[in-house]
mmCIF file of C-alpha atoms in Angstrom:
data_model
loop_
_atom_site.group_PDB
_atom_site.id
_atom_site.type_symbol
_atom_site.label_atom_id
_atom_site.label_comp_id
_atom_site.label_asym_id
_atom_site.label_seq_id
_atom_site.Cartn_x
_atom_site.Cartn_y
_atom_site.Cartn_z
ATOM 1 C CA UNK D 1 19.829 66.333 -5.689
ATOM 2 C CA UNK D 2 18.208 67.111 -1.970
ATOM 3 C CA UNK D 3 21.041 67.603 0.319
ATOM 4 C CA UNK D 4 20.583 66.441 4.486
ATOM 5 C CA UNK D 5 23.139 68.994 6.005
ATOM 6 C CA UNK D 6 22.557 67.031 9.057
ATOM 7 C CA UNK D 7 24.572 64.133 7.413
ATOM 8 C CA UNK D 8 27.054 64.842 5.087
ATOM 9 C CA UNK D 9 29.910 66.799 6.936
ATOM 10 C CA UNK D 10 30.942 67.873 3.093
ATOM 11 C CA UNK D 11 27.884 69.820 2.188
ATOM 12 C CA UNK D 12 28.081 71.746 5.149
ATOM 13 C CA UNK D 13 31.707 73.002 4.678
ATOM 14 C CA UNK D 14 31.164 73.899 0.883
ATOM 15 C CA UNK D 15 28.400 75.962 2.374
ATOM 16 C CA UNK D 16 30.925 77.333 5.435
ATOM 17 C CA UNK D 17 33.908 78.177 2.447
ATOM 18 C CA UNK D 18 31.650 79.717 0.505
ATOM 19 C CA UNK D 19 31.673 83.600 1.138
ATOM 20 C CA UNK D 20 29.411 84.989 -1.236
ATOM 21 C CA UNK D 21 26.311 82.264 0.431
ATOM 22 C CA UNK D 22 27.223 83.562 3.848
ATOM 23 C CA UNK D 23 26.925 87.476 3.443
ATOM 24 C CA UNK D 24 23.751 86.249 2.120
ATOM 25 C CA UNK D 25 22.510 83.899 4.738
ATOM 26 C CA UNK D 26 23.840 86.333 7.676
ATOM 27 C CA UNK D 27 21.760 89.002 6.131
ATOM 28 C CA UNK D 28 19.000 86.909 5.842
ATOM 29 C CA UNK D 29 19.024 85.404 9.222
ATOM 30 C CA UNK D 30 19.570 88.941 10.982
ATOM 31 C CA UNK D 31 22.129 88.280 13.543
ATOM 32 C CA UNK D 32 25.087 89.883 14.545
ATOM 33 C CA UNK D 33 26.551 88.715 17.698
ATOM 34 C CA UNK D 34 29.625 90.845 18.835
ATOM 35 C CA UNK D 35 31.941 92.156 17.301
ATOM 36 C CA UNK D 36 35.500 90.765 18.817
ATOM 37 C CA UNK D 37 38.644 90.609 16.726
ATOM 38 C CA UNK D 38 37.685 91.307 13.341
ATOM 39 C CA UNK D 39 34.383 88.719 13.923
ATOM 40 C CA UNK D 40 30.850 88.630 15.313
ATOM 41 C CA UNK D 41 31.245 86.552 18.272
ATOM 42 C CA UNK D 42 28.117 84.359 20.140
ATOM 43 C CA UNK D 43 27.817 82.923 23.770
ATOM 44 C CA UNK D 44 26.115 79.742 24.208
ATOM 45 C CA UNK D 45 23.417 81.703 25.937
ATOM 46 C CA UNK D 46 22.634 83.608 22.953
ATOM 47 C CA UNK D 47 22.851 80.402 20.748
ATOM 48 C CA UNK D 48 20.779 78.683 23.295
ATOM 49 C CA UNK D 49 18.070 81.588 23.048
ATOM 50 C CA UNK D 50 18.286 81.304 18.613
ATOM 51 C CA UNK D 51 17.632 77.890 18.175
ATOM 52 C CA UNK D 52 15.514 77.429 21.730
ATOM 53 C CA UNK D 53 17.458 74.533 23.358
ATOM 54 C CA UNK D 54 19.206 74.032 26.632
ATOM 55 C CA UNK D 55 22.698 74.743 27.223
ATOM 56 C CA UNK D 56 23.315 71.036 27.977
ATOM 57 C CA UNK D 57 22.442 70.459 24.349
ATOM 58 C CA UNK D 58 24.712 73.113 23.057
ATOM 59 C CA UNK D 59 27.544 71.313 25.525
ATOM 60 C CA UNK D 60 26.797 67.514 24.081
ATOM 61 C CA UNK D 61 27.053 68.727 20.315
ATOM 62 C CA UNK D 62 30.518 70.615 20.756
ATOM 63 C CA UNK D 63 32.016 67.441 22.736
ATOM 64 C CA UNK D 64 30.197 65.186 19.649
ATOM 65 C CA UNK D 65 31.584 67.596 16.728
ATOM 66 C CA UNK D 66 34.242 69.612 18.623
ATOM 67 C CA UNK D 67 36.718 68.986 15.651
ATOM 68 C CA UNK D 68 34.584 70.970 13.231
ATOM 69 C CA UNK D 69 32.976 72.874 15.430
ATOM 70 C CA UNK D 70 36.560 74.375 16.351
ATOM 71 C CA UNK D 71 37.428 73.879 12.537
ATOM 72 C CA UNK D 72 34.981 76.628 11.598
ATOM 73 C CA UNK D 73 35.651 79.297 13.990
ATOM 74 C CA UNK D 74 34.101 77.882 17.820
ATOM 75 C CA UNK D 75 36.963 78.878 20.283
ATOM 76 C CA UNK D 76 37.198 79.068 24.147
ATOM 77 C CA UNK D 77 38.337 82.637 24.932
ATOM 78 C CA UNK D 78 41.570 82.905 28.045
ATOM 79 C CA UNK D 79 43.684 85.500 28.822
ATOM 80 C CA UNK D 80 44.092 88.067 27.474
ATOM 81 C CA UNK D 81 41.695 87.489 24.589
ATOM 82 C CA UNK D 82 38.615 86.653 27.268
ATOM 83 C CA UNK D 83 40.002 89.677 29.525
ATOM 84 C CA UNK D 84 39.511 92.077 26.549
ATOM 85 C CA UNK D 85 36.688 90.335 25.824
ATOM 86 C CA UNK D 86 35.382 90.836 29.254
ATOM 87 C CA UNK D 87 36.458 94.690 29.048
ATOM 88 C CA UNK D 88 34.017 95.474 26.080
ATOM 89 C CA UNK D 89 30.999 93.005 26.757
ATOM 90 C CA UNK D 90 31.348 91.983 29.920
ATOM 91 C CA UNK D 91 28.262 93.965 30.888
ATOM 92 C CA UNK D 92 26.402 91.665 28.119
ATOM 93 C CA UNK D 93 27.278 88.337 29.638
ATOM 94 C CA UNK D 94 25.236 86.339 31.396
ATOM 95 C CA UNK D 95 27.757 83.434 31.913
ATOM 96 C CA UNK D 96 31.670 83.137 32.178
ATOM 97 C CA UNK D 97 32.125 86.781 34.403
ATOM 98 C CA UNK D 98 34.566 84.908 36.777
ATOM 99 C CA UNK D 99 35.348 81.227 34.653
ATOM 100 C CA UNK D 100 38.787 81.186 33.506
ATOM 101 C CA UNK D 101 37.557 80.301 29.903
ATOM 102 C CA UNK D 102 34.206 81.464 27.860
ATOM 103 C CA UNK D 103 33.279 79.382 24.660
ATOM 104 C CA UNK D 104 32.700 81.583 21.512
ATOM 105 C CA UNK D 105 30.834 81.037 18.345
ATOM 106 C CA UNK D 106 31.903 83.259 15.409
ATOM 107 C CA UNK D 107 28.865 82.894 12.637
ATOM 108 C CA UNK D 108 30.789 80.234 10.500
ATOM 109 C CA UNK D 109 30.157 77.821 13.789
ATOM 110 C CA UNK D 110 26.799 79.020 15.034
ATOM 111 C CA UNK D 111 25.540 78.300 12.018
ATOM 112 C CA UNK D 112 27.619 75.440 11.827
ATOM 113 C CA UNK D 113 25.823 74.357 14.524
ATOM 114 C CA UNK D 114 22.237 75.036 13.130
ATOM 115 C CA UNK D 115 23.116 72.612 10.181
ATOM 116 C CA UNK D 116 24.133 69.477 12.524
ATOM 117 C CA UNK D 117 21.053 70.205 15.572
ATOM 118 C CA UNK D 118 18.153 68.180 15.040
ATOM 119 C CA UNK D 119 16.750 68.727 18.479
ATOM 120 C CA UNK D 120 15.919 72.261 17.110
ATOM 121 C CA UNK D 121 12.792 73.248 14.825
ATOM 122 C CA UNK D 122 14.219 76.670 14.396
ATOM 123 C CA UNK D 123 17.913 74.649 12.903
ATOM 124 C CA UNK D 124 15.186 73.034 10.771
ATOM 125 C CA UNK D 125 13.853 75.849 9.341
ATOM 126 C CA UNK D 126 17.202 77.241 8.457
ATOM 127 C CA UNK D 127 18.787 74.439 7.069
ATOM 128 C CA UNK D 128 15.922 74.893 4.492
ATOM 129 C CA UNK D 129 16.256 78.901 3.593
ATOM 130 C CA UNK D 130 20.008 78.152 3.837
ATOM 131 C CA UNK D 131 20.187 75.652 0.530
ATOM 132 C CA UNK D 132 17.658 78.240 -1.112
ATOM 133 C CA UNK D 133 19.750 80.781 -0.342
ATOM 134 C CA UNK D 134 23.385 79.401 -1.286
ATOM 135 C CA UNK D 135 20.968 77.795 -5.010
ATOM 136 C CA UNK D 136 19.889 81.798 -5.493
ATOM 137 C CA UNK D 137 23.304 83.474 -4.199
ATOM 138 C CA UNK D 138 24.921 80.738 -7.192
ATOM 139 C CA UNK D 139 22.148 81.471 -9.805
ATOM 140 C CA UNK D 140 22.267 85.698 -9.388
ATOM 141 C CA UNK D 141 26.478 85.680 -9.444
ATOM 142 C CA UNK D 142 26.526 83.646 -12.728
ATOM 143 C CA UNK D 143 23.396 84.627 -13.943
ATOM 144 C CA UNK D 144 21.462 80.822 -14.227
ATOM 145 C CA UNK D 145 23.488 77.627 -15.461
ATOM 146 C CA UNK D 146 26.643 76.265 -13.798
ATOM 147 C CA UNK D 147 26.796 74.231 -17.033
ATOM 148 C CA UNK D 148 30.044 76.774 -17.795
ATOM 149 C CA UNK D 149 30.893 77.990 -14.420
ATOM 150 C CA UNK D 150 34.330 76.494 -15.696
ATOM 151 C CA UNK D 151 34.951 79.562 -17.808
ATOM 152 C CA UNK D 152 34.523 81.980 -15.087
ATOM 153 C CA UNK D 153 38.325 81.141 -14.256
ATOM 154 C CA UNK D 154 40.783 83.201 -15.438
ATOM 155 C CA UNK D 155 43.828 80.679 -16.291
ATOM 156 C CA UNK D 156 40.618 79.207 -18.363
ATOM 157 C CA UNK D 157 41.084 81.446 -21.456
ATOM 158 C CA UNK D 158 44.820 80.399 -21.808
ATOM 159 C CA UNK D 159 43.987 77.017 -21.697
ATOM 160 C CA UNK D 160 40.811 76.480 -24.199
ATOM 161 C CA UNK D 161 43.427 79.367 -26.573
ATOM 162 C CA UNK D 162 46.248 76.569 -26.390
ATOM 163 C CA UNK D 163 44.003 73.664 -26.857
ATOM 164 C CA UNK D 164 43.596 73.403 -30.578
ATOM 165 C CA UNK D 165 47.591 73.706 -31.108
ATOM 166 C CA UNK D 166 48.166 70.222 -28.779
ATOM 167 C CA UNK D 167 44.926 68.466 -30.320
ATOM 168 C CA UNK D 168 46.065 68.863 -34.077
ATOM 169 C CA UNK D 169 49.288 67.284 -32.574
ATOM 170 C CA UNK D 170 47.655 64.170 -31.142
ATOM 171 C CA UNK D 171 45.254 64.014 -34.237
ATOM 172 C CA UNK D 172 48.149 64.144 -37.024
ATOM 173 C CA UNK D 173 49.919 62.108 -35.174
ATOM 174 C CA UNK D 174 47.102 58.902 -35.220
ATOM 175 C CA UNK D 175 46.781 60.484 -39.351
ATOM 176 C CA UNK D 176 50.759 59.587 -39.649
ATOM 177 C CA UNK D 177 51.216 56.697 -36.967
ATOM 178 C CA UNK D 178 48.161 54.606 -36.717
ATOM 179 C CA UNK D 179 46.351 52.374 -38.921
ATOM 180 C CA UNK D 180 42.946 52.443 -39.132
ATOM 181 C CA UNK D 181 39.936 54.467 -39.994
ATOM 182 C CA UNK D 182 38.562 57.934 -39.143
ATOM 183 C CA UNK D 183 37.022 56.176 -36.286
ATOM 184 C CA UNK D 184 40.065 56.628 -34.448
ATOM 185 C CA UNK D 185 40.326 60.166 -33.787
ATOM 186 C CA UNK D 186 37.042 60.039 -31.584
ATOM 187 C CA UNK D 187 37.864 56.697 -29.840
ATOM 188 C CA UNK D 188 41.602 57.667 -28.628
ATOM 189 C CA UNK D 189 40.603 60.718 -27.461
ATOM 190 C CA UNK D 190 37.863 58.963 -25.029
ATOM 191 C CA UNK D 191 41.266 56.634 -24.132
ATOM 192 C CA UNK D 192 42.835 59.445 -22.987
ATOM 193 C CA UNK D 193 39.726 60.772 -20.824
ATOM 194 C CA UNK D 194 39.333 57.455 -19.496
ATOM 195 C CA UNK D 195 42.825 57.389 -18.720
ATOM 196 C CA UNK D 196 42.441 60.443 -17.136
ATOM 197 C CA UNK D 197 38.890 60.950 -15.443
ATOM 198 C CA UNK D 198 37.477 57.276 -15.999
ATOM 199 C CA UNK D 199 34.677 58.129 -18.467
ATOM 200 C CA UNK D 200 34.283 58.507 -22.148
ATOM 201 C CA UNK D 201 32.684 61.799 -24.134
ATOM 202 C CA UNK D 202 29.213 60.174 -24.241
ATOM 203 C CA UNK D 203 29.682 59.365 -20.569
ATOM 204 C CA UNK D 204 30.743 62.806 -19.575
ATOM 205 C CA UNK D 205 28.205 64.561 -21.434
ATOM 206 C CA UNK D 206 25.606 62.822 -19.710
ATOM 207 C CA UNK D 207 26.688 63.595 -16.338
ATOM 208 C CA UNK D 208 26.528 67.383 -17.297
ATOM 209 C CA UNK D 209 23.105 67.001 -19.847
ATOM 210 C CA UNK D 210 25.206 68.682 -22.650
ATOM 211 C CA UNK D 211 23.845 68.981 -25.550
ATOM 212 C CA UNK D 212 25.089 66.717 -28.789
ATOM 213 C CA UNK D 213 26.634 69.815 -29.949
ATOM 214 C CA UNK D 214 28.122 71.353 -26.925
ATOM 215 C CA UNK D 215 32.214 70.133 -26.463
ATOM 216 C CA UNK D 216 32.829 68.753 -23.488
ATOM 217 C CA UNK D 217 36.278 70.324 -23.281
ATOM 218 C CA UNK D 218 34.468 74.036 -22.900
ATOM 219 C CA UNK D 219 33.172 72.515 -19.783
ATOM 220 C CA UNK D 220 35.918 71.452 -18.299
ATOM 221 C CA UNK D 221 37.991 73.145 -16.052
ATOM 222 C CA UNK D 222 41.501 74.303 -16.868
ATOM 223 C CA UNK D 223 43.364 71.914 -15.174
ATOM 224 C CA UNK D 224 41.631 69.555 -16.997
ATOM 225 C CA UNK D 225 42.273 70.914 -20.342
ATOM 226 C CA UNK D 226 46.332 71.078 -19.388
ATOM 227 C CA UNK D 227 46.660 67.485 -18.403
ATOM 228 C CA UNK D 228 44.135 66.207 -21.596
ATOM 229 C CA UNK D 229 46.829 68.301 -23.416
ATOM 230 C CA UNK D 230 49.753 66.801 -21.967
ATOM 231 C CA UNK D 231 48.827 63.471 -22.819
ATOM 232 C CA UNK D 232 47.707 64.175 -26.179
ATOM 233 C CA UNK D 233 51.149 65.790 -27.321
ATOM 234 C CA UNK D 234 53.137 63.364 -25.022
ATOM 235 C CA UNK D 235 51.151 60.014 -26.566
ATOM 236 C CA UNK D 236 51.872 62.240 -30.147
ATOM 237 C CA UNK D 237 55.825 61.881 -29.397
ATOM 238 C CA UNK D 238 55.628 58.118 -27.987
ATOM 239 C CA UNK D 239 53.937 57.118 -31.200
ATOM 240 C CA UNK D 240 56.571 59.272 -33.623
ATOM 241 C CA UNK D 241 59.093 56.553 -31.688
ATOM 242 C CA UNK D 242 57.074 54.062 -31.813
ATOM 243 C CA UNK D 243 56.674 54.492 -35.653
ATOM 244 C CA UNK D 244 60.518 55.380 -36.315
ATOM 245 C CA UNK D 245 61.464 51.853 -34.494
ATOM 246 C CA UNK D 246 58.799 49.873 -36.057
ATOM 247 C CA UNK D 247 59.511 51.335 -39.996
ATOM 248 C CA UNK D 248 55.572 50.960 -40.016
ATOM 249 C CA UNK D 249 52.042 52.513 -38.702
ATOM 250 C CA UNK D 250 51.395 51.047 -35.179
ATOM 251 C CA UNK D 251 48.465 48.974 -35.276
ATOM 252 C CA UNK D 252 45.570 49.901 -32.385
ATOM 253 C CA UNK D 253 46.303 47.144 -30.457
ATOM 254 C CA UNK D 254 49.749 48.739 -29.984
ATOM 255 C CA UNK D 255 48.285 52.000 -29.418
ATOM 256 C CA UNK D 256 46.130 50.866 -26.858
ATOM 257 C CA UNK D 257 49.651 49.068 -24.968
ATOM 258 C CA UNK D 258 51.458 52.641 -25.671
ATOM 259 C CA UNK D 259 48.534 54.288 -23.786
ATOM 260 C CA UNK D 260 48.471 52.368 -21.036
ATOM 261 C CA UNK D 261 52.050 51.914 -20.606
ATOM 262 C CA UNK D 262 52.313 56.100 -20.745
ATOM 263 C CA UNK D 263 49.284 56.948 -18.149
ATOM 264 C CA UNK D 264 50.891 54.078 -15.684
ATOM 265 C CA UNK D 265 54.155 56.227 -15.366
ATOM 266 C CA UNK D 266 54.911 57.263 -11.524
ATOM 267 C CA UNK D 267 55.105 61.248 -13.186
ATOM 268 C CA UNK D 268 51.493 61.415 -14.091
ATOM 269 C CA UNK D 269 50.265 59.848 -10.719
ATOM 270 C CA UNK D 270 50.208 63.230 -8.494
ATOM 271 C CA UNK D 271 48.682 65.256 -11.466
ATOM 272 C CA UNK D 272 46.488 62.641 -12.388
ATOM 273 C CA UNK D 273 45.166 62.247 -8.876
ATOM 274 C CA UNK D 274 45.117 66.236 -8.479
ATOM 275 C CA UNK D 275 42.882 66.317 -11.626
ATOM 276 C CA UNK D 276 40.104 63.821 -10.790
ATOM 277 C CA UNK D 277 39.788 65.414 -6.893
ATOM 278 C CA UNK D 278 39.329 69.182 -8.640
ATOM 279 C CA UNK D 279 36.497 67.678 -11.226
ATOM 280 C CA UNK D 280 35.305 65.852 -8.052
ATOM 281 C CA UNK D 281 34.901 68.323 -6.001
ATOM 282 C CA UNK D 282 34.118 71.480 -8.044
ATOM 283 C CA UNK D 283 30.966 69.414 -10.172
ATOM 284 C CA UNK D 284 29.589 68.201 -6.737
ATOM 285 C CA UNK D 285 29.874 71.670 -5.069
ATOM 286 C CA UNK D 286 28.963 73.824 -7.574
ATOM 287 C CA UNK D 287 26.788 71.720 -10.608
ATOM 288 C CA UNK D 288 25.416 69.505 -7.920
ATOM 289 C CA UNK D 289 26.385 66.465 -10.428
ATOM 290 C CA UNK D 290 28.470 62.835 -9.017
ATOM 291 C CA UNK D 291 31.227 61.497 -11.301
ATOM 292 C CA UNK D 292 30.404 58.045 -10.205
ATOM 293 C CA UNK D 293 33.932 56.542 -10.616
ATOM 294 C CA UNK D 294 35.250 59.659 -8.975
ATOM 295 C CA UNK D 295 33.064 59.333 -5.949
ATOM 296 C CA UNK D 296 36.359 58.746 -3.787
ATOM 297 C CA UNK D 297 37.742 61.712 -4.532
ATOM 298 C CA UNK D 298 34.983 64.329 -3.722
ATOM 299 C CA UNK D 299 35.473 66.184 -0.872
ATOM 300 C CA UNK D 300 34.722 69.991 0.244
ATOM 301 C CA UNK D 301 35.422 72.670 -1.784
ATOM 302 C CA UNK D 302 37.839 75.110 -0.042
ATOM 303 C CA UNK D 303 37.331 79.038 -0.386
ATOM 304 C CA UNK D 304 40.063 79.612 -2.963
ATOM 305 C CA UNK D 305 37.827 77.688 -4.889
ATOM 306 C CA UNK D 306 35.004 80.029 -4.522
ATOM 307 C CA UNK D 307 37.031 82.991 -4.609
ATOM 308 C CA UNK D 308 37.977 81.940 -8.111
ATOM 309 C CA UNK D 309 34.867 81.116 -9.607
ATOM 310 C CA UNK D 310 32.729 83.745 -7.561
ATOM 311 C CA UNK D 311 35.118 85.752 -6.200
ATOM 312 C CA UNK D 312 35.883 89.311 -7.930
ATOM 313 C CA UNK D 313 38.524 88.132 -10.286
ATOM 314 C CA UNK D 314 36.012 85.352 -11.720
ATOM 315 C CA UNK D 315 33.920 86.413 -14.878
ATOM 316 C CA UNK D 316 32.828 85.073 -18.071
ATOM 317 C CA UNK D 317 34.586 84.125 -20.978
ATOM 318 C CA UNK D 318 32.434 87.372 -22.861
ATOM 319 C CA UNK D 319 33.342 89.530 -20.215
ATOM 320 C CA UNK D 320 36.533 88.989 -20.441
ATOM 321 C CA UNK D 321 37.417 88.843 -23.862
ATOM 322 C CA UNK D 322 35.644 91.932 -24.408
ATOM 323 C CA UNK D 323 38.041 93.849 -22.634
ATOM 324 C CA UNK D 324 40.664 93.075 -25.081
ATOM 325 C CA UNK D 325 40.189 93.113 -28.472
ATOM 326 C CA UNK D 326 43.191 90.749 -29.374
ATOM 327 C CA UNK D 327 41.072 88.206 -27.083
ATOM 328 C CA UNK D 328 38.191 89.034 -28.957
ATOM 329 C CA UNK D 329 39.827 88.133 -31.992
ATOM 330 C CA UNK D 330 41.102 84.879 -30.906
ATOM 331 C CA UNK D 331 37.661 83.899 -29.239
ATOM 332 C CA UNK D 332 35.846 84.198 -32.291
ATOM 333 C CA UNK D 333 38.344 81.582 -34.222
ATOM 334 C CA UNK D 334 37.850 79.627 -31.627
ATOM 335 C CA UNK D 335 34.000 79.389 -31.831
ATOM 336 C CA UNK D 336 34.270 79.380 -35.430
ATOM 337 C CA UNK D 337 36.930 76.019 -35.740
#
């Protein structure tokens, strides 16, 4: 999926929150600016003399895009801060010596900048290395395939461990409750996804080209795995009731009321809504992939985000389990169920 920085404000920020893509783009690029309150700082002249445009242009951008442009780190400098700014690179300045304010770029908003100038070849050329870099900064920290970028979470594990415990609930529960063939078990659990995330197994696997033997659920994230779990031992205890008041099997038809009727209640609305914005977000920043019905709910991923799946603590499921051999033992039943 080609990506125009220069006109989706969401690109650019998953870019701007992600850490890892910036040491690698700063290093790349070459600049340093300097080095005020914990940042590498940039006048407009030395933006102006990067990208080769006029200080006018550098003026009618920050009044256009002054909200994000201030969002990601572009400040005006008074008192004391632009006095001990003055102190240490005063002698450096070609502007601002006696102005009672001096706008700043840190590098999050200078380059920032180079992703929303079109006026600018040089902008051109780096909004280009910049996707190749953040595509090889991605590939070299997980080593190829997003495909399970999921697992590199560490609440993962205890989520795909608890997972088999909830789904023998839900599936002796439509053994005991429902009436109808062994059809069932694979058609209520796409209810519950659809109820969930709008699409079906088939559907889902398509969006993320798995394989017909991959599982979708050791894709998913682990929020994702804790609601789907929810529902399947909540829906388990509705249809015990259901059963106990009806002296019978339910038949699907009152399944499929039972289902609805459950996902509709006001509790499940905030994690519901929570659920579909993190499988939104996280498959368009990081697997490059659109949930179609989700659409609405993509938006930037924030740095947390990165920090988790990127970040030091992240690692994969292997790398983790090795490190304790009770793990170990439990990941092997797991790939062996």
């Amino acid at each position: 999926m080609k990506k125009d920085l220069t006109m989706s404000a969401i690109d650019r920020q998953n870019i701007l929150n992600n850490k890892v893509a910036l040491e690698g783009i700063q290093e790349y690029i070459g600049v340093s600016g300097m080095f005020f309150k914990e940042e590498y700082r940039f006048t407009k002249s030395q933006v102006s003399d990067f990208y080769g445009i006029d200080i006018s242009t550098i003026e009618r951008y920050l009044s256009s895009n002054e909200e994000e442009l201030k969002h990601n780190g572009y400040e005006n400098l008074k008192g004391k801060s632009l006095k001990d700014f003055k102190e240490e690179f005063g002698w450096m300045l070609q502007e601002g010596l006696k102005a009672p304010q001096l706008g700043v770029f840190n590098f999050r908003s200078f380059l920032n900048l180079g992703m929303i100038l079109t006026e600018s070849e040089k902008a051109k050329a780096l909004r280009s290395v910049i996707l190749d870099i953040v595509i090889d900064t991605l590939n070299q920290k997980i080593g190829g395939s997003t495909k399970y970028i999921n697992q590199r979470d560490e609440d993962f594990l205890v989520a795909i461990m608890r997972e088999p415990i909830y789904r023998k609930e839900f599936t002796n529960a439509l053994n005991l409750y429902l009436d109808m063939g062994n059809y069932k078990y694979s058609m209520y659990t796409d209810k519950i996804y659809e109820a969930i995330f709008h699409e079906n197994s088939k559907e889902y696997k398509q969006i993320l080209q798995l394989e017909e033997k991959e599982n979708p659920r050791d894709t998913m994230y682990s929020e994702v795995l804790k609601l789907i779990a929810s529902f399947e031992i909540g829906i388990a205890d509705e249809m015990k009731k259901k059963f106990e008041l009806l002296k019978r099997k339910l038949i699907p038809k009152e399944l499929d009321e039972l289902i609805i009727e459950f996902s509709n209640n006001r509790f499940w609305i905030p994690q519901i809504e929570d659920v579909r914005t993190k499988m939104a977000c996280r498959d368009y920043g990081f697997r490059n992939v659109i949930h179609e019905r989700l659409k609405p709910y993509i938006n930037s991923l924030n740095s947390e985000d990165y920090n988790r799946f990127l970040g030091e603590k992240s690692k994969t499921l292997i790398e983790r389990v090795m490190e304790d051999e009770q793990l170990l033992d439990v990941f092997k039943r797991l790939k062996d169920r």
